[in-house]
Amino acid sequence: MKLRYSEAFYSVQGEGLHVGIPSVFLRTFGCNFRCQNFGLNRDREKSRYNPEVEELIKAGVHETTKRFEDLPIIHTGCDTYASIYPEFRHLVHDRTIDEVVDHLLSLTPNGCWTQDDGQDIHLILTGGEPLLAWQRLYIELFEHPKMKDLKNVTFETNTTQMLHTDFKQYLRNNQRLQVTFSCSPKLSVSGESWEDAILPSVASDYASVVGSRMYFKFVVADRIDIEEAVHAVEEYASAGIKPPIYLMPMGGRSEEYDLNIQEVANICLEKGWRFSPRLHISLFGNAWGT
Ligand code: SF4
């Protein structure tokens, strides 16, 4: 089995618990969600595509664009649309684990995860949804002889996928890796349903990996999102899951949304929750590979 991924790049972690840490991002291909309504009316009826993606496909952009990184950036819906829609599959990599490892190491300073002064580069598995079927390849990836100095791994997940039995056992037994679950459950602003998106049993599954870290990150644009985040936090808490909570303003220009970034920060302060910036966008703009 080969790993299918749309891009790998070296950048600064811009969100959540590890903001500012130099990290290699591996963006796997495929997602069980579409999140097509971000930035649109939350009551918009779902269709096969987000309207911007539909325009791109109608214009044949998926056929005429030769490289993933040359695809246009869109401003509504899932911001990594080309990692989720099958129409873009031919633009992504299908690589063996040996090849993936060489690609990842080519991105790190000095071709290694831990530098001579002890500083380590994090590996971020993102997507798409990185905990789909790719889980079966991660043991091989993490145990590869060239990956022995890797210390920190984060899964950026929508928190809908249970861990496979073998992989969970591996993570529980592993003494080397600090594993972090960066959980971003989707609220109704995404267009996904509550029943599909808020799954405390899945968060409990991740929490059962002793020694791992977990935090929740909710993307918010208005008061309804805040109410839903409160409700979701209650549901998770009633299942015994009480990790740090982050609110992150929706991408795009904050003046387009009901809550600007200062208001989101003030709500965090009121509730004792944490504020997540999108540091990579402030630093590098909204682009692939950042
Ligand atoms: S869960 Fe994440 S990757 Fe999947 S569609 Fe939603 S925003 Fe995109």
mmCIF file of C-alpha atoms and ligand atoms in Angstrom:
data_model
loop_
_atom_site.group_PDB
_atom_site.id
_atom_site.type_symbol
_atom_site.label_atom_id
_atom_site.label_comp_id
_atom_site.label_asym_id
_atom_site.label_seq_id
_atom_site.Cartn_x
_atom_site.Cartn_y
_atom_site.Cartn_z
ATOM 1 C CA MET A 1 0.000 0.000 0.000
ATOM 2 C CA LYS A 2 1.251 3.470 -0.872
ATOM 3 C CA LEU A 3 0.539 6.680 1.005
ATOM 4 C CA ARG A 4 -1.452 9.208 -0.985
ATOM 5 C CA TYR A 5 -0.709 12.791 -0.034
ATOM 6 C CA SER A 6 -1.256 16.104 -1.694
ATOM 7 C CA GLU A 7 1.663 18.047 -0.302
ATOM 8 C CA ALA A 8 4.484 17.973 2.220
ATOM 9 C CA PHE A 9 6.126 21.174 3.357
ATOM 10 C CA TYR A 10 8.197 22.737 6.119
ATOM 11 C CA SER A 11 6.638 25.682 7.917
ATOM 12 C CA VAL A 12 5.773 27.199 11.266
ATOM 13 C CA GLN A 13 2.859 25.585 13.083
ATOM 14 C CA GLY A 14 0.340 28.406 12.979
ATOM 15 C CA GLU A 15 -2.499 27.084 15.145
ATOM 16 C CA GLY A 16 -3.266 25.582 18.509
ATOM 17 C CA LEU A 17 -1.011 24.256 21.260
ATOM 18 C CA HIS A 18 2.222 24.224 19.251
ATOM 19 C CA VAL A 19 2.066 27.656 17.602
ATOM 20 C CA GLY A 20 5.481 28.792 16.411
ATOM 21 C CA ILE A 21 7.148 25.364 16.340
ATOM 22 C CA PRO A 22 9.001 24.483 13.123
ATOM 23 C CA SER A 23 7.141 21.565 11.632
ATOM 24 C CA VAL A 24 6.972 19.351 8.587
ATOM 25 C CA PHE A 25 3.387 18.982 7.409
ATOM 26 C CA LEU A 26 2.227 15.902 5.529
ATOM 27 C CA ARG A 27 -1.185 16.482 4.009
ATOM 28 C CA THR A 28 -2.881 13.167 3.291
ATOM 29 C CA PHE A 29 -5.464 12.888 0.548
ATOM 30 C CA GLY A 30 -9.142 12.186 1.210
ATOM 31 C CA CYS A 31 -11.699 13.175 3.805
ATOM 32 C CA ASN A 32 -15.017 11.797 5.000
ATOM 33 C CA PHE A 33 -16.364 15.383 5.149
ATOM 34 C CA ARG A 34 -16.711 18.199 2.609
ATOM 35 C CA CYS A 35 -17.237 21.230 4.905
ATOM 36 C CA GLN A 36 -18.552 23.113 1.894
ATOM 37 C CA ASN A 37 -20.367 25.873 3.793
ATOM 38 C CA PHE A 38 -17.506 27.617 5.611
ATOM 39 C CA GLY A 39 -17.908 31.318 4.879
ATOM 40 C CA LEU A 40 -21.378 30.816 3.353
ATOM 41 C CA ASN A 41 -24.899 30.832 4.728
ATOM 42 C CA ARG A 42 -25.095 27.996 7.260
ATOM 43 C CA ASP A 43 -28.559 27.030 5.949
ATOM 44 C CA ARG A 44 -27.390 26.686 2.372
ATOM 45 C CA GLU A 45 -28.560 23.396 0.955
ATOM 46 C CA LYS A 46 -25.735 20.936 0.463
ATOM 47 C CA SER A 47 -24.746 19.960 -3.045
ATOM 48 C CA ARG A 48 -21.907 17.876 -4.388
ATOM 49 C CA TYR A 49 -19.426 20.759 -4.369
ATOM 50 C CA ASN A 50 -18.754 24.032 -2.688
ATOM 51 C CA PRO A 51 -19.755 26.745 -5.250
ATOM 52 C CA GLU A 52 -16.148 27.897 -5.767
ATOM 53 C CA VAL A 53 -14.968 24.340 -6.331
ATOM 54 C CA GLU A 54 -17.861 23.778 -8.732
ATOM 55 C CA GLU A 55 -16.750 26.808 -10.757
ATOM 56 C CA LEU A 56 -13.181 25.509 -10.902
ATOM 57 C CA ILE A 57 -14.305 22.089 -12.053
ATOM 58 C CA LYS A 58 -16.685 23.540 -14.644
ATOM 59 C CA ALA A 59 -13.794 25.633 -15.959
ATOM 60 C CA GLY A 60 -11.643 22.495 -16.201
ATOM 61 C CA VAL A 61 -9.008 23.838 -13.790
ATOM 62 C CA HIS A 62 -8.471 20.349 -12.392
ATOM 63 C CA GLU A 63 -7.540 19.153 -15.897
ATOM 64 C CA THR A 64 -5.417 22.074 -17.034
ATOM 65 C CA THR A 65 -3.418 22.619 -13.828
ATOM 66 C CA LYS A 66 -0.238 20.565 -13.888
ATOM 67 C CA ARG A 67 0.977 20.931 -10.303
ATOM 68 C CA PHE A 68 -0.937 20.847 -7.021
ATOM 69 C CA GLU A 69 0.736 24.030 -5.793
ATOM 70 C CA ASP A 70 -0.493 25.944 -8.862
ATOM 71 C CA LEU A 71 -4.162 25.366 -8.016
ATOM 72 C CA PRO A 72 -6.132 28.489 -7.079
ATOM 73 C CA ILE A 73 -6.808 29.281 -3.426
ATOM 74 C CA ILE A 74 -10.515 29.500 -2.585
ATOM 75 C CA HIS A 75 -12.165 31.538 0.159
ATOM 76 C CA THR A 76 -15.194 29.466 1.189
ATOM 77 C CA GLY A 77 -15.649 25.838 2.114
ATOM 78 C CA CYS A 78 -12.790 23.494 2.975
ATOM 79 C CA ASP A 79 -9.549 25.427 2.406
ATOM 80 C CA THR A 80 -7.767 22.248 1.320
ATOM 81 C CA TYR A 81 -10.399 21.349 -1.281
ATOM 82 C CA ALA A 82 -7.885 19.691 -3.594
ATOM 83 C CA SER A 83 -7.072 17.206 -0.830
ATOM 84 C CA ILE A 84 -10.646 16.011 -0.557
ATOM 85 C CA TYR A 85 -12.286 15.996 -3.992
ATOM 86 C CA PRO A 86 -11.413 12.990 -6.197
ATOM 87 C CA GLU A 87 -11.262 15.240 -9.270
ATOM 88 C CA PHE A 88 -7.842 16.422 -8.022
ATOM 89 C CA ARG A 89 -6.481 12.991 -7.241
ATOM 90 C CA HIS A 90 -4.132 12.883 -10.236
ATOM 91 C CA LEU A 91 -2.242 15.897 -8.862
ATOM 92 C CA VAL A 92 -1.203 14.194 -5.638
ATOM 93 C CA HIS A 93 1.628 11.822 -4.709
ATOM 94 C CA ASP A 94 1.304 8.032 -4.390
ATOM 95 C CA ARG A 95 4.504 7.008 -2.634
ATOM 96 C CA THR A 96 5.969 4.087 -0.733
ATOM 97 C CA ILE A 97 6.939 4.760 2.874
ATOM 98 C CA ASP A 98 10.634 4.781 1.871
ATOM 99 C CA GLU A 99 9.867 7.524 -0.629
ATOM 100 C CA VAL A 100 7.705 9.461 1.837
ATOM 101 C CA VAL A 101 10.482 9.353 4.449
ATOM 102 C CA ASP A 102 13.043 10.678 1.968
ATOM 103 C CA HIS A 103 10.665 13.450 0.944
ATOM 104 C CA LEU A 104 9.995 14.461 4.575
ATOM 105 C CA LEU A 105 13.667 14.409 5.534
ATOM 106 C CA SER A 106 14.570 16.508 2.500
ATOM 107 C CA LEU A 107 12.422 19.256 4.043
ATOM 108 C CA THR A 108 14.013 19.280 7.509
ATOM 109 C CA PRO A 109 17.123 21.293 8.378
ATOM 110 C CA ASN A 110 20.194 19.029 8.050
ATOM 111 C CA GLY A 111 18.003 16.111 6.949
ATOM 112 C CA CYS A 112 17.060 15.137 10.481
ATOM 113 C CA TRP A 113 14.286 15.660 13.031
ATOM 114 C CA THR A 114 16.512 16.395 16.025
ATOM 115 C CA GLN A 115 19.219 18.987 15.535
ATOM 116 C CA ASP A 116 22.683 18.898 17.148
ATOM 117 C CA ASP A 117 21.561 21.428 19.772
ATOM 118 C CA GLY A 118 18.631 19.175 20.756
ATOM 119 C CA GLN A 119 15.884 21.203 19.075
ATOM 120 C CA ASP A 120 13.356 18.991 17.323
ATOM 121 C CA ILE A 121 11.168 19.462 14.292
ATOM 122 C CA HIS A 122 7.580 18.299 14.699
ATOM 123 C CA LEU A 123 5.775 16.115 12.179
ATOM 124 C CA ILE A 124 2.157 17.133 11.556
ATOM 125 C CA LEU A 125 -0.181 14.651 9.898
ATOM 126 C CA THR A 126 -2.915 16.763 8.415
ATOM 127 C CA GLY A 127 -5.350 16.507 5.570
ATOM 128 C CA GLY A 128 -7.862 15.839 4.382
ATOM 129 C CA GLU A 129 -8.488 13.553 7.313
ATOM 130 C CA PRO A 130 -5.208 11.882 8.329
ATOM 131 C CA LEU A 131 -6.875 9.168 10.429
ATOM 132 C CA LEU A 132 -8.671 7.490 7.538
ATOM 133 C CA ALA A 133 -7.197 4.252 6.159
ATOM 134 C CA TRP A 134 -3.669 5.741 6.227
ATOM 135 C CA GLN A 135 -3.434 4.699 9.886
ATOM 136 C CA ARG A 136 -2.253 1.292 8.704
ATOM 137 C CA LEU A 137 0.896 2.900 7.220
ATOM 138 C CA TYR A 138 1.874 5.094 10.148
ATOM 139 C CA ILE A 139 3.579 2.376 12.192
ATOM 140 C CA GLU A 140 5.852 1.691 9.219
ATOM 141 C CA LEU A 141 6.435 5.431 8.836
ATOM 142 C CA PHE A 142 7.285 6.106 12.477
ATOM 143 C CA GLU A 143 9.447 2.979 12.833
ATOM 144 C CA HIS A 144 11.427 3.586 9.644
ATOM 145 C CA PRO A 145 15.180 3.505 10.450
ATOM 146 C CA LYS A 146 15.598 7.084 9.202
ATOM 147 C CA MET A 147 12.820 8.335 11.522
ATOM 148 C CA LYS A 148 14.370 7.229 14.799
ATOM 149 C CA ASP A 149 15.112 10.795 15.925
ATOM 150 C CA LEU A 150 11.530 11.952 15.419
ATOM 151 C CA LYS A 151 10.072 12.964 18.801
ATOM 152 C CA ASN A 152 6.813 14.835 18.205
ATOM 153 C CA VAL A 153 3.842 13.871 16.055
ATOM 154 C CA THR A 154 0.534 15.706 15.818
ATOM 155 C CA PHE A 155 -2.627 14.441 14.132
ATOM 156 C CA GLU A 156 -4.837 17.282 12.955
ATOM 157 C CA THR A 157 -8.135 15.458 12.861
ATOM 158 C CA ASN A 158 -11.833 16.159 12.539
ATOM 159 C CA THR A 159 -12.278 13.617 15.375
ATOM 160 C CA THR A 160 -14.639 11.248 13.597
ATOM 161 C CA GLN A 161 -12.317 8.277 13.014
ATOM 162 C CA MET A 162 -11.690 5.631 15.658
ATOM 163 C CA LEU A 163 -8.107 4.410 15.957
ATOM 164 C CA HIS A 164 -7.426 1.023 14.379
ATOM 165 C CA THR A 165 -6.700 -1.600 17.038
ATOM 166 C CA ASP A 166 -3.089 -2.215 15.946
ATOM 167 C CA PHE A 167 -2.299 1.446 15.673
ATOM 168 C CA LYS A 168 -3.800 2.269 19.052
ATOM 169 C CA GLN A 169 -1.765 -0.519 20.626
ATOM 170 C CA TYR A 170 1.358 0.810 18.929
ATOM 171 C CA LEU A 171 0.730 4.340 20.186
ATOM 172 C CA ARG A 172 0.040 3.084 23.713
ATOM 173 C CA ASN A 173 3.245 1.036 23.804
ATOM 174 C CA ASN A 174 5.505 3.590 22.184
ATOM 175 C CA GLN A 175 8.013 5.243 24.518
ATOM 176 C CA ARG A 176 9.621 7.622 22.027
ATOM 177 C CA LEU A 177 6.950 9.746 20.401
ATOM 178 C CA GLN A 178 5.011 12.513 22.063
ATOM 179 C CA VAL A 179 1.668 12.218 20.284
ATOM 180 C CA THR A 180 -0.791 15.097 20.136
ATOM 181 C CA PHE A 181 -4.362 14.913 18.879
ATOM 182 C CA SER A 182 -5.336 18.330 17.572
ATOM 183 C CA CYS A 183 -9.093 17.820 17.416
ATOM 184 C CA SER A 184 -11.188 20.142 15.308
ATOM 185 C CA PRO A 185 -14.798 18.966 15.531
ATOM 186 C CA LYS A 186 -16.935 20.658 12.899
ATOM 187 C CA LEU A 187 -19.835 22.907 13.883
ATOM 188 C CA SER A 188 -22.875 23.591 11.703
ATOM 189 C CA VAL A 189 -21.101 26.513 10.002
ATOM 190 C CA SER A 190 -19.120 23.840 8.129
ATOM 191 C CA GLY A 191 -22.260 22.322 6.596
ATOM 192 C CA GLU A 192 -21.704 18.972 8.337
ATOM 193 C CA SER A 193 -24.354 17.594 10.693
ATOM 194 C CA TRP A 194 -24.008 17.506 14.485
ATOM 195 C CA GLU A 195 -24.662 13.768 14.545
ATOM 196 C CA ASP A 196 -21.803 13.118 12.116
ATOM 197 C CA ALA A 197 -19.370 15.623 13.583
ATOM 198 C CA ILE A 198 -19.626 15.586 17.379
ATOM 199 C CA LEU A 199 -18.593 12.106 18.452
ATOM 200 C CA PRO A 200 -17.450 11.909 22.098
ATOM 201 C CA SER A 201 -16.740 8.175 21.697
ATOM 202 C CA VAL A 202 -14.007 9.004 19.167
ATOM 203 C CA ALA A 203 -12.435 11.629 21.423
ATOM 204 C CA SER A 204 -12.509 9.059 24.249
ATOM 205 C CA ASP A 205 -10.692 6.641 21.977
ATOM 206 C CA TYR A 206 -7.865 9.155 21.432
ATOM 207 C CA ALA A 207 -7.786 9.979 25.137
ATOM 208 C CA SER A 208 -7.194 6.299 25.857
ATOM 209 C CA VAL A 209 -3.688 6.633 24.384
ATOM 210 C CA VAL A 210 -1.905 7.151 27.692
ATOM 211 C CA GLY A 211 0.730 9.873 27.533
ATOM 212 C CA SER A 212 -0.781 11.572 24.480
ATOM 213 C CA ARG A 213 -1.982 15.166 24.480
ATOM 214 C CA MET A 214 -5.274 16.406 23.158
ATOM 215 C CA TYR A 215 -6.896 19.748 22.592
ATOM 216 C CA PHE A 216 -10.054 20.920 20.858
ATOM 217 C CA LYS A 217 -10.085 23.738 18.357
ATOM 218 C CA PHE A 218 -13.360 25.238 17.185
ATOM 219 C CA VAL A 219 -13.507 27.548 14.170
ATOM 220 C CA VAL A 220 -15.966 30.335 14.925
ATOM 221 C CA ALA A 221 -17.482 33.247 13.039
ATOM 222 C CA ASP A 222 -20.624 34.208 14.962
ATOM 223 C CA ARG A 223 -22.611 33.767 18.198
ATOM 224 C CA ILE A 224 -24.288 30.600 16.939
ATOM 225 C CA ASP A 225 -20.849 29.016 16.602
ATOM 226 C CA ILE A 226 -20.041 30.003 20.176
ATOM 227 C CA GLU A 227 -23.309 28.471 21.451
ATOM 228 C CA GLU A 228 -22.599 25.297 19.513
ATOM 229 C CA ALA A 229 -19.014 25.156 20.823
ATOM 230 C CA VAL A 230 -20.346 25.433 24.384
ATOM 231 C CA HIS A 231 -22.834 22.652 23.668
ATOM 232 C CA ALA A 232 -20.148 20.441 22.104
ATOM 233 C CA VAL A 233 -17.778 21.011 25.028
ATOM 234 C CA GLU A 234 -20.591 19.921 27.365
ATOM 235 C CA GLU A 235 -21.200 16.758 25.347
ATOM 236 C CA TYR A 236 -17.526 15.844 25.386
ATOM 237 C CA ALA A 237 -17.261 16.684 29.097
ATOM 238 C CA SER A 238 -20.196 14.436 29.907
ATOM 239 C CA ALA A 239 -18.162 11.620 28.344
ATOM 240 C CA GLY A 240 -15.251 12.587 30.600
ATOM 241 C CA ILE A 241 -13.281 14.436 27.905
ATOM 242 C CA LYS A 242 -12.065 17.828 29.126
ATOM 243 C CA PRO A 243 -9.001 18.894 27.133
ATOM 244 C CA PRO A 244 -7.924 22.525 26.613
ATOM 245 C CA ILE A 245 -10.381 24.389 24.369
ATOM 246 C CA TYR A 246 -9.244 26.782 21.641
ATOM 247 C CA LEU A 247 -11.378 29.133 19.606
ATOM 248 C CA MET A 248 -9.972 30.140 16.256
ATOM 249 C CA PRO A 249 -11.551 32.881 14.142
ATOM 250 C CA MET A 250 -12.662 31.722 10.730
ATOM 251 C CA GLY A 251 -10.176 32.320 7.923
ATOM 252 C CA GLY A 252 -10.564 35.213 5.520
ATOM 253 C CA ARG A 253 -10.852 38.817 6.553
ATOM 254 C CA SER A 254 -12.275 39.073 10.070
ATOM 255 C CA GLU A 255 -14.428 42.088 9.172
ATOM 256 C CA GLU A 256 -16.448 39.759 6.908
ATOM 257 C CA TYR A 257 -17.705 37.897 9.975
ATOM 258 C CA ASP A 258 -19.963 38.828 12.866
ATOM 259 C CA LEU A 259 -17.200 38.230 15.411
ATOM 260 C CA ASN A 260 -13.881 39.928 14.790
ATOM 261 C CA ILE A 261 -10.688 38.499 16.263
ATOM 262 C CA GLN A 262 -10.793 40.760 19.332
ATOM 263 C CA GLU A 263 -14.324 39.562 20.133
ATOM 264 C CA VAL A 264 -13.240 35.941 19.783
ATOM 265 C CA ALA A 265 -10.292 36.665 22.087
ATOM 266 C CA ASN A 266 -12.610 38.306 24.637
ATOM 267 C CA ILE A 267 -14.956 35.293 24.613
ATOM 268 C CA CYS A 268 -11.927 33.072 25.260
ATOM 269 C CA LEU A 269 -10.960 35.284 28.196
ATOM 270 C CA GLU A 270 -14.518 35.157 29.625
ATOM 271 C CA LYS A 271 -14.640 31.383 29.459
ATOM 272 C CA GLY A 272 -11.054 30.612 30.370
ATOM 273 C CA TRP A 273 -10.590 29.103 26.910
ATOM 274 C CA ARG A 274 -7.576 29.633 24.686
ATOM 275 C CA PHE A 275 -7.304 31.758 21.555
ATOM 276 C CA SER A 276 -5.677 30.328 18.458
ATOM 277 C CA PRO A 277 -4.323 32.635 15.785
ATOM 278 C CA ARG A 278 -3.622 31.576 12.217
ATOM 279 C CA LEU A 279 -0.010 32.595 12.484
ATOM 280 C CA HIS A 280 1.049 30.981 9.201
ATOM 281 C CA ILE A 281 -1.426 33.183 7.316
ATOM 282 C CA SER A 282 -0.122 36.332 9.031
ATOM 283 C CA LEU A 283 3.431 35.262 8.178
ATOM 284 C CA PHE A 284 3.087 33.812 4.701
ATOM 285 C CA GLY A 285 -0.433 34.638 3.425
ATOM 286 C CA ASN A 286 -3.063 32.168 2.338
ATOM 287 C CA ALA A 287 -1.100 29.822 0.075
ATOM 288 C CA TRP A 288 -0.385 26.140 -0.444
ATOM 289 C CA GLY A 289 2.745 24.920 1.277
ATOM 290 C CA THR A 290 2.468 27.127 4.337
HETATM 291 S S1 SF4 B 1 -12.748 17.944 7.897
HETATM 292 FE FE1 SF4 B 1 -11.060 19.328 7.366
HETATM 293 S S2 SF4 B 1 -10.167 18.447 5.480
HETATM 294 FE FE2 SF4 B 1 -12.163 17.463 5.791
HETATM 295 S S3 SF4 B 1 -13.550 18.693 4.549
HETATM 296 FE FE3 SF4 B 1 -13.625 19.539 6.635
HETATM 297 S S4 SF4 B 1 -12.096 21.182 6.639
HETATM 298 FE FE4 SF4 B 1 -11.697 19.912 4.830
#
